[in-house]
Short mmCIF file of C-alpha atoms in Angstrom, two decimals:
data_model
loop_
_atom_site.label_atom_id
_atom_site.label_comp_id
_atom_site.label_asym_id
_atom_site.label_seq_id
_atom_site.Cartn_x
_atom_site.Cartn_y
_atom_site.Cartn_z
CA MET J 1 57.21 45.05 25.70
CA ALA J 2 54.55 47.67 25.16
CA ARG J 3 51.81 45.96 23.23
CA GLN J 4 50.98 47.50 19.87
CA ASN J 5 47.60 47.23 18.22
CA PRO J 6 48.14 44.91 15.24
CA GLN J 7 45.17 46.30 13.34
CA ASP J 8 44.88 50.04 13.89
CA PRO J 9 42.37 51.18 11.24
CA LYS J 10 43.57 54.80 11.38
CA ALA J 11 47.21 54.01 10.71
CA PRO J 12 48.70 53.41 7.25
CA GLN J 13 48.80 49.72 6.50
CA PRO J 14 52.33 48.60 5.53
CA SER J 15 53.04 45.16 4.13
CA LYS J 16 54.03 44.05 7.65
CA PRO J 17 53.06 45.49 11.05
CA LYS J 18 55.78 47.52 12.78
CA TYR J 19 56.36 44.93 15.51
CA GLU J 20 57.10 42.36 12.79
CA ARG J 21 59.25 44.64 10.63
CA ASP J 22 61.34 45.76 13.61
CA TYR J 23 61.67 42.36 15.25
CA LYS J 24 65.15 41.00 15.91
CA PRO J 25 65.37 37.56 17.57
CA PRO J 26 66.81 37.73 21.10
CA THR J 27 70.39 36.61 21.74
CA PHE J 28 70.27 35.87 25.49
CA THR J 29 71.88 32.67 26.74
CA ILE J 30 69.99 30.52 29.22
CA LYS J 31 72.77 31.06 31.75
CA GLU J 32 72.39 34.84 31.52
CA ILE J 33 68.69 34.53 32.17
CA ARG J 34 69.05 32.06 35.02
CA ASP J 35 71.74 34.17 36.69
CA SER J 36 69.33 37.14 36.76
CA ILE J 37 67.03 35.30 39.20
CA PRO J 38 67.86 34.74 42.90
CA ALA J 39 68.91 31.13 43.50
CA HIS J 40 66.43 30.52 46.34
CA LEU J 41 63.48 30.92 43.95
CA PHE J 42 64.42 27.63 42.29
CA GLU J 43 64.03 25.66 45.52
CA ARG J 44 61.09 23.23 45.68
CA ASN J 45 59.12 22.56 48.86
CA GLY J 46 56.85 19.53 48.88
CA TRP J 47 55.31 20.42 52.25
CA LEU J 48 54.30 23.89 51.09
CA ALA J 49 52.96 22.47 47.81
CA THR J 50 50.89 19.97 49.80
CA ALA J 51 49.52 22.74 51.99
CA TYR J 52 48.35 24.64 48.90
CA LEU J 53 46.84 21.44 47.51
CA CYS J 54 44.98 20.77 50.78
CA LYS J 55 43.54 24.30 50.61
CA ASP J 56 42.27 23.62 47.07
CA LEU J 57 40.82 20.24 48.07
CA ALA J 58 39.11 21.81 51.08
CA MET J 59 37.48 24.40 48.83
CA ALA J 60 36.36 21.73 46.35
CA PHE J 61 34.81 19.54 49.07
CA SER J 62 33.19 22.57 50.72
CA LEU J 63 31.55 23.56 47.43
CA PHE J 64 30.41 19.97 46.90
CA PHE J 65 28.91 19.89 50.39
CA LEU J 66 27.08 23.19 49.91
CA ALA J 67 25.79 22.06 46.51
CA SER J 68 24.23 19.00 48.12
CA TYR J 69 21.65 21.37 49.68
CA ILE J 70 20.69 23.16 46.46
CA ASP J 71 17.87 20.75 45.61
CA SER J 72 16.70 20.42 49.20
CA PRO J 73 13.33 21.77 50.38
CA PHE J 74 15.14 24.45 52.39
CA LEU J 75 16.04 26.41 49.26
CA PRO J 76 13.26 28.09 47.24
CA SER J 77 13.02 26.61 43.78
CA TYR J 78 13.71 29.90 41.99
CA LEU J 79 17.04 30.24 43.83
CA ARG J 80 18.19 26.92 42.44
CA TYR J 81 18.50 28.51 39.02
CA ILE J 82 21.09 30.84 40.54
CA ALA J 83 22.75 28.41 42.93
CA TRP J 84 23.60 25.70 40.39
CA PRO J 85 25.35 28.01 37.89
CA ALA J 86 27.19 29.64 40.81
CA TYR J 87 28.37 26.19 41.95
CA TRP J 88 29.41 25.17 38.42
CA PHE J 89 31.46 28.31 37.91
CA ALA J 90 33.09 28.25 41.35
CA GLN J 91 33.84 24.53 41.30
CA GLY J 92 35.22 24.80 37.77
CA VAL J 93 37.65 27.49 38.94
CA VAL J 94 38.75 25.49 41.99
CA LEU J 95 39.19 22.26 39.99
CA THR J 96 41.23 24.18 37.42
CA GLY J 97 43.57 25.16 40.26
CA ILE J 98 43.85 21.48 41.20
CA TRP J 99 44.55 20.69 37.54
CA VAL J 100 47.42 23.19 37.68
CA VAL J 101 48.86 21.47 40.77
CA ALA J 102 48.87 18.17 38.84
CA HIS J 103 50.53 20.05 35.96
CA GLU J 104 53.25 21.13 38.42
CA CYS J 105 53.71 17.48 39.36
CA GLY J 106 54.22 16.64 35.70
CA HIS J 107 57.07 19.16 35.61
CA GLN J 108 58.54 17.69 38.82
CA ALA J 109 58.02 21.10 40.46
CA TYR J 110 55.77 19.86 43.29
CA SER J 111 58.56 18.33 45.39
CA ASN J 112 62.12 17.05 45.14
CA VAL J 113 60.94 13.43 45.00
CA LYS J 114 59.93 12.11 41.58
CA ALA J 115 57.76 9.32 43.01
CA VAL J 116 55.78 11.85 45.07
CA ASN J 117 55.33 14.13 42.07
CA ASN J 118 54.09 11.37 39.80
CA THR J 119 51.84 9.76 42.41
CA VAL J 120 50.10 13.03 43.30
CA GLY J 121 49.89 14.10 39.66
CA PHE J 122 48.53 10.73 38.53
CA ILE J 123 45.77 10.71 41.15
CA LEU J 124 44.70 14.32 40.59
CA HIS J 125 44.75 14.20 36.80
CA SER J 126 42.99 10.82 36.67
CA LEU J 127 40.19 12.24 38.82
CA LEU J 128 39.85 14.99 36.19
CA LEU J 129 39.90 12.42 33.34
CA VAL J 130 43.38 13.44 32.17
CA PRO J 131 45.85 10.69 31.11
CA TYR J 132 48.62 11.98 33.36
CA HIS J 133 51.78 10.42 31.98
CA SER J 134 50.62 10.68 28.37
CA TRP J 135 49.98 14.39 28.78
CA ARG J 136 53.23 14.75 30.80
CA PHE J 137 55.28 13.39 27.91
CA SER J 138 53.68 15.52 25.19
CA HIS J 139 53.71 18.60 27.43
CA SER J 140 57.42 18.11 28.06
CA ALA J 141 57.94 18.04 24.29
CA HIS J 142 55.97 21.30 24.05
CA HIS J 143 58.24 22.96 26.60
CA LYS J 144 61.38 21.70 24.88
CA ALA J 145 60.26 23.09 21.51
CA THR J 146 57.87 25.98 22.21
CA GLY J 147 57.39 28.16 19.15
CA HIS J 148 59.05 25.64 16.82
CA MET J 149 57.00 25.18 13.68
CA THR J 150 57.61 21.44 13.32
CA ARG J 151 58.35 20.27 16.87
CA ASP J 152 55.98 22.20 19.16
CA GLN J 153 52.98 20.17 20.28
CA VAL J 154 50.11 22.56 20.98
CA PHE J 155 48.44 25.46 19.14
CA VAL J 156 50.81 25.00 16.23
CA PRO J 157 50.05 27.68 13.58
CA ARG J 158 48.67 26.53 10.25
CA SER J 159 50.38 27.88 7.16
CA ARG J 160 48.84 29.85 4.33
CA SER J 161 48.77 26.80 2.07
CA GLU J 162 47.34 24.55 4.79
CA ARG J 163 44.48 27.01 5.14
CA GLY J 164 43.88 26.83 1.38
CA LEU J 165 44.63 30.53 0.86
CA PRO J 166 46.15 31.99 -2.33
CA PRO J 167 49.87 32.86 -2.36
CA ALA J 168 50.85 36.14 -0.70
CA ASP J 169 52.13 37.61 -4.00
CA ASN J 170 49.03 36.67 -5.97
CA THR J 171 47.87 39.83 -7.75
CA GLN J 172 44.36 38.38 -8.03
CA HIS J 173 44.25 37.82 -4.29
CA ASP J 174 40.79 39.27 -3.70
CA HIS J 175 39.26 37.17 -6.49
CA ASN J 176 40.82 33.90 -5.34
CA ILE J 177 39.50 33.89 -1.80
CA SER J 178 36.71 31.33 -1.62
CA VAL J 179 33.22 32.01 -0.33
CA SER J 180 33.91 29.56 2.51
CA HIS J 181 36.83 31.69 3.71
CA LEU J 182 34.67 34.82 3.61
CA ILE J 183 31.99 33.06 5.66
CA GLU J 184 34.66 31.84 8.08
CA GLU J 185 35.70 35.46 8.64
CA SER J 186 32.19 36.53 9.66
CA PRO J 187 31.69 37.48 13.33
CA LEU J 188 29.05 34.76 13.75
CA MET J 189 31.41 32.03 12.56
CA SER J 190 34.20 33.44 14.72
CA LEU J 191 31.91 33.21 17.74
CA ALA J 192 30.94 29.64 16.82
CA GLY J 193 34.61 28.73 16.43
CA ILE J 194 35.52 30.19 19.82
CA LEU J 195 32.66 28.40 21.58
CA GLY J 196 33.59 25.14 19.84
CA MET J 197 37.21 25.50 20.93
CA LEU J 198 36.30 26.26 24.54
CA LEU J 199 33.84 23.36 24.77
CA LEU J 200 35.64 20.68 22.72
CA GLY J 201 39.23 21.89 22.33
CA TRP J 202 40.72 20.00 25.25
CA PRO J 203 39.06 16.58 24.70
CA LEU J 204 39.76 16.78 20.96
CA TYR J 205 43.41 17.55 21.67
CA ILE J 206 43.70 14.59 24.05
CA PHE J 207 41.83 12.20 21.75
CA SER J 208 43.07 13.26 18.33
CA ASN J 209 45.83 15.86 18.76
CA VAL J 210 43.75 18.75 17.39
CA SER J 211 45.89 21.94 17.33
CA GLY J 212 49.09 19.86 17.51
CA GLN J 213 51.44 18.66 14.79
CA ARG J 214 49.87 16.78 11.89
CA TYR J 215 50.80 13.10 11.89
CA SER J 216 49.64 10.14 9.85
CA GLY J 217 47.49 7.61 11.67
CA TRP J 218 45.78 8.07 15.03
CA ALA J 219 47.86 10.52 17.06
CA SER J 220 46.25 10.40 20.48
CA HIS J 221 47.20 10.55 24.14
CA PHE J 222 45.36 7.23 24.46
CA ASN J 223 47.42 5.54 21.74
CA ALA J 224 50.76 4.35 23.13
CA HIS J 225 52.12 4.10 19.58
CA SER J 226 51.46 7.75 18.76
CA PRO J 227 54.47 9.43 17.13
CA PHE J 228 55.02 11.78 20.07
CA PHE J 229 55.67 8.85 22.46
CA LEU J 230 58.91 6.92 22.77
CA ALA J 231 58.97 3.13 23.08
CA ASP J 232 60.01 3.25 26.76
CA GLN J 233 57.05 5.52 27.57
CA ARG J 234 54.34 3.16 26.37
CA LEU J 235 53.79 1.36 29.68
CA ASP J 236 53.13 4.69 31.41
CA VAL J 237 50.76 5.68 28.59
CA HIS J 238 48.77 2.47 29.16
CA LEU J 239 48.76 3.15 32.92
CA SER J 240 47.42 6.66 32.28
CA THR J 241 44.62 5.30 30.10
CA LEU J 242 43.77 2.79 32.82
CA GLY J 243 43.54 5.61 35.38
CA VAL J 244 41.04 7.48 33.20
CA LEU J 245 39.02 4.31 32.58
CA VAL J 246 38.83 3.52 36.30
CA VAL J 247 37.54 7.00 37.12
CA GLY J 248 35.18 6.92 34.16
CA GLY J 249 33.89 3.55 35.33
CA GLY J 250 33.40 4.91 38.84
CA LEU J 251 31.41 7.85 37.50
CA THR J 252 29.27 5.49 35.41
CA TYR J 253 28.59 3.34 38.47
CA LEU J 254 27.61 6.39 40.51
CA ALA J 255 25.34 7.58 37.71
CA LYS J 256 23.50 4.24 37.84
CA MET J 257 23.31 4.27 41.62
CA LEU J 258 22.31 7.92 42.03
CA SER J 259 21.19 9.20 38.62
CA PHE J 260 22.86 10.67 35.59
CA ALA J 261 21.42 14.08 36.45
CA THR J 262 23.19 14.03 39.81
CA ILE J 263 26.60 13.23 38.29
CA PHE J 264 25.97 15.75 35.55
CA LYS J 265 25.26 18.56 38.01
CA PHE J 266 27.97 17.76 40.54
CA TYR J 267 30.80 16.61 38.26
CA VAL J 268 30.24 16.89 34.51
CA VAL J 269 29.41 20.60 34.29
CA PRO J 270 32.35 21.68 36.53
CA TYR J 271 34.55 19.35 34.47
CA LEU J 272 33.45 21.17 31.30
CA PHE J 273 34.36 24.47 32.98
CA VAL J 274 37.83 23.07 33.70
CA ASN J 275 38.19 22.22 30.03
CA LEU J 276 37.05 25.74 29.12
CA TRP J 277 39.55 27.46 31.41
CA LEU J 278 42.38 25.15 30.40
CA THR J 279 41.84 25.75 26.69
CA LEU J 280 41.29 29.48 27.11
CA ILE J 281 44.42 29.96 29.22
CA THR J 282 46.64 27.93 26.89
CA PHE J 283 45.29 29.58 23.74
CA LEU J 284 45.94 33.07 25.07
CA GLN J 285 49.38 32.12 26.37
CA HIS J 286 50.65 31.02 22.97
CA THR J 287 48.45 32.70 20.35
CA ASP J 288 48.95 36.42 19.82
CA PRO J 289 49.85 38.59 16.81
CA VAL J 290 53.01 39.90 18.53
CA LEU J 291 54.43 36.43 19.27
CA PRO J 292 56.88 35.00 16.72
CA HIS J 293 57.21 31.38 15.67
CA TYR J 294 60.43 29.94 14.32
CA ARG J 295 61.64 27.41 11.84
CA GLU J 296 64.64 25.25 12.69
CA LYS J 297 67.26 27.69 11.38
CA GLU J 298 66.31 30.47 13.83
CA TRP J 299 64.89 28.53 16.78
CA ASN J 300 66.60 27.94 20.11
CA PHE J 301 65.24 27.20 23.56
CA GLN J 302 65.46 30.77 24.84
CA ARG J 303 63.64 32.17 21.81
CA GLY J 304 60.99 29.50 22.13
CA ALA J 305 60.47 30.18 25.84
CA LEU J 306 59.73 33.80 24.94
CA CYS J 307 56.91 32.72 22.62
CA THR J 308 54.38 33.17 25.39
CA VAL J 309 52.46 35.98 27.06
CA ASP J 310 51.93 36.78 30.72
CA ARG J 311 48.26 37.68 30.94
CA SER J 312 46.11 38.78 33.85
CA PHE J 313 42.86 36.99 34.63
CA GLY J 314 42.17 39.38 37.48
CA PRO J 315 41.18 37.74 40.79
CA LEU J 316 41.33 34.32 39.12
CA ASN J 317 45.14 34.54 38.87
CA SER J 318 45.59 33.28 42.44
CA MET J 319 42.96 30.56 42.00
CA PHE J 320 44.88 29.34 38.94
CA HIS J 321 48.14 29.48 40.92
CA HIS J 322 49.47 32.24 38.67
CA ILE J 323 49.99 29.97 35.68
CA THR J 324 48.36 32.86 33.83
CA ASP J 325 50.50 35.84 34.82
CA SER J 326 53.88 34.13 35.37
CA HIS J 327 53.94 31.87 32.33
CA VAL J 328 57.11 33.33 30.83
CA ALA J 329 59.04 32.33 33.96
CA HIS J 330 57.38 28.91 33.85
CA HIS J 331 58.55 28.33 30.28
CA PHE J 332 62.12 29.22 31.09
CA PHE J 333 62.24 27.19 34.31
CA SER J 334 59.42 24.66 34.48
CA THR J 335 60.70 23.00 37.69
CA MET J 336 60.43 26.31 39.57
CA PRO J 337 57.48 26.17 42.01
CA TYR J 338 54.54 28.24 40.83
CA TRP J 339 54.56 30.46 43.94
CA ASN J 340 58.15 31.44 43.09
CA ALA J 341 57.54 31.93 39.36
CA LEU J 342 55.50 35.01 40.24
CA LYS J 343 58.38 36.34 42.37
CA ALA J 344 60.86 35.62 39.57
CA THR J 345 58.85 37.51 36.96
CA PRO J 346 60.08 41.05 37.85
CA TYR J 347 63.68 39.84 37.56
CA LEU J 348 62.92 38.31 34.18
CA LYS J 349 61.18 41.46 33.03
CA ALA J 350 64.21 43.57 33.96
CA LYS J 351 66.57 41.20 32.17
CA LEU J 352 64.51 40.60 29.04
CA GLY J 353 63.43 44.20 28.46
CA GLU J 354 61.31 44.56 25.33
CA TYR J 355 61.30 40.78 24.78
CA TYR J 356 59.17 40.23 27.87
CA ILE J 357 55.51 40.44 26.85
CA ARG J 358 52.60 41.04 29.19
CA ASP J 359 49.11 41.89 28.06
CA ASP J 360 46.53 43.21 30.50
CA THR J 361 43.75 43.40 27.94
CA PRO J 362 40.62 41.86 29.55
CA PHE J 363 40.76 38.24 28.52
CA PRO J 364 37.36 38.11 26.71
CA ILE J 365 38.50 40.99 24.48
CA ALA J 366 41.92 39.40 23.97
CA LEU J 367 40.25 36.10 23.06
CA TRP J 368 38.11 37.73 20.36
CA ARG J 369 40.97 39.83 19.01
CA ASN J 370 43.46 36.97 18.83
CA TRP J 371 41.00 34.49 17.36
CA ARG J 372 40.25 36.94 14.54
CA ALA J 373 43.84 38.10 14.00
CA CYS J 374 45.75 34.81 14.31
CA GLN J 375 44.63 32.77 11.31
CA PHE J 376 47.82 31.53 9.62
CA VAL J 377 51.54 32.07 9.07
CA GLU J 378 53.37 32.30 5.76
CA ASP J 379 54.83 29.22 4.06
CA THR J 380 58.25 30.84 3.72
CA GLY J 381 60.59 32.54 6.17
CA ASP J 382 62.36 31.49 9.33
CA VAL J 383 60.73 33.96 11.76
CA LEU J 384 56.96 33.96 11.36
CA PHE J 385 54.09 36.01 12.75
CA TYR J 386 50.38 35.30 12.65
CA LYS J 387 48.35 36.95 9.91
CA ASN J 388 44.70 37.33 9.01
#
């Protein structure tokens, strides 16, 4: 689909943008879509997945080893102010790739053996302070209901009324918008909101389900009785919490033995970069003015799977194992190995036609544009688009 500018200041402003007025929900069946992709691309290979993981781990350990010399007498002090940020950025990118491998394990795409998938995923995610099984369960629910207004689990749009905005047909619209909403629309507040999301979005989602569905009580990936967990999943939720606590305890012990500053420089800052990339990637995959959301009457799995954007992060695509630029394929077939999802994308594009969406806007510009444009959806209607 050729991306249209949702807010062209030179064009006449109709009540709805053209992409929304002209939109007709797709009618593909899942079999039609699957049959368009060569069968061998669905085959998993645990040995190849392990080879890719070993490459990532080798890069992470190499960066750690090199960073151990940054504060040594061999490096001039002024270069340390360059070397540490370079390490933080590079290690954050590499660890994000490892996070994606654990994500593949959660989808059972790493190998054909469930025990291998869950063991590798549990270890990797625990080391990155992610409750593996807890996230695996909620993420599975997200994939099963992507784009569904009441069943999706992440970056769920807020409605006009939830945002406290006046009704769409209110003739006194301009007079009823509060000062707080006007301040919220200022560029400075938008920047603050973006920075807050990138820094705190992931931990707040894990701890209190921020950006997910609104539930009563404490909805958390650390609460086995959260409404998005089933009774037979609770033991695995407790195990996931234990994994995070063990790693957290190990980091605390190392901080006492070495120093907090050491753990902060080697682990905490790269970990914050992982959170930043994870939140940024997910936000841009599922938040865009041209993406519809559906209520129950119009939703089905195929339509939901198309509620995502393939987006280029340039040279970082390969470091992130192409979860960025082959995400449409991943949402249709989450057990497909990530190295094959990229190969499957041209077949999907040919089959889906205008319903396949890719956006090559540089991601910082896309982030700013989508944050400003995607504020709420209407309270009524069965096919909804973001509005500002």
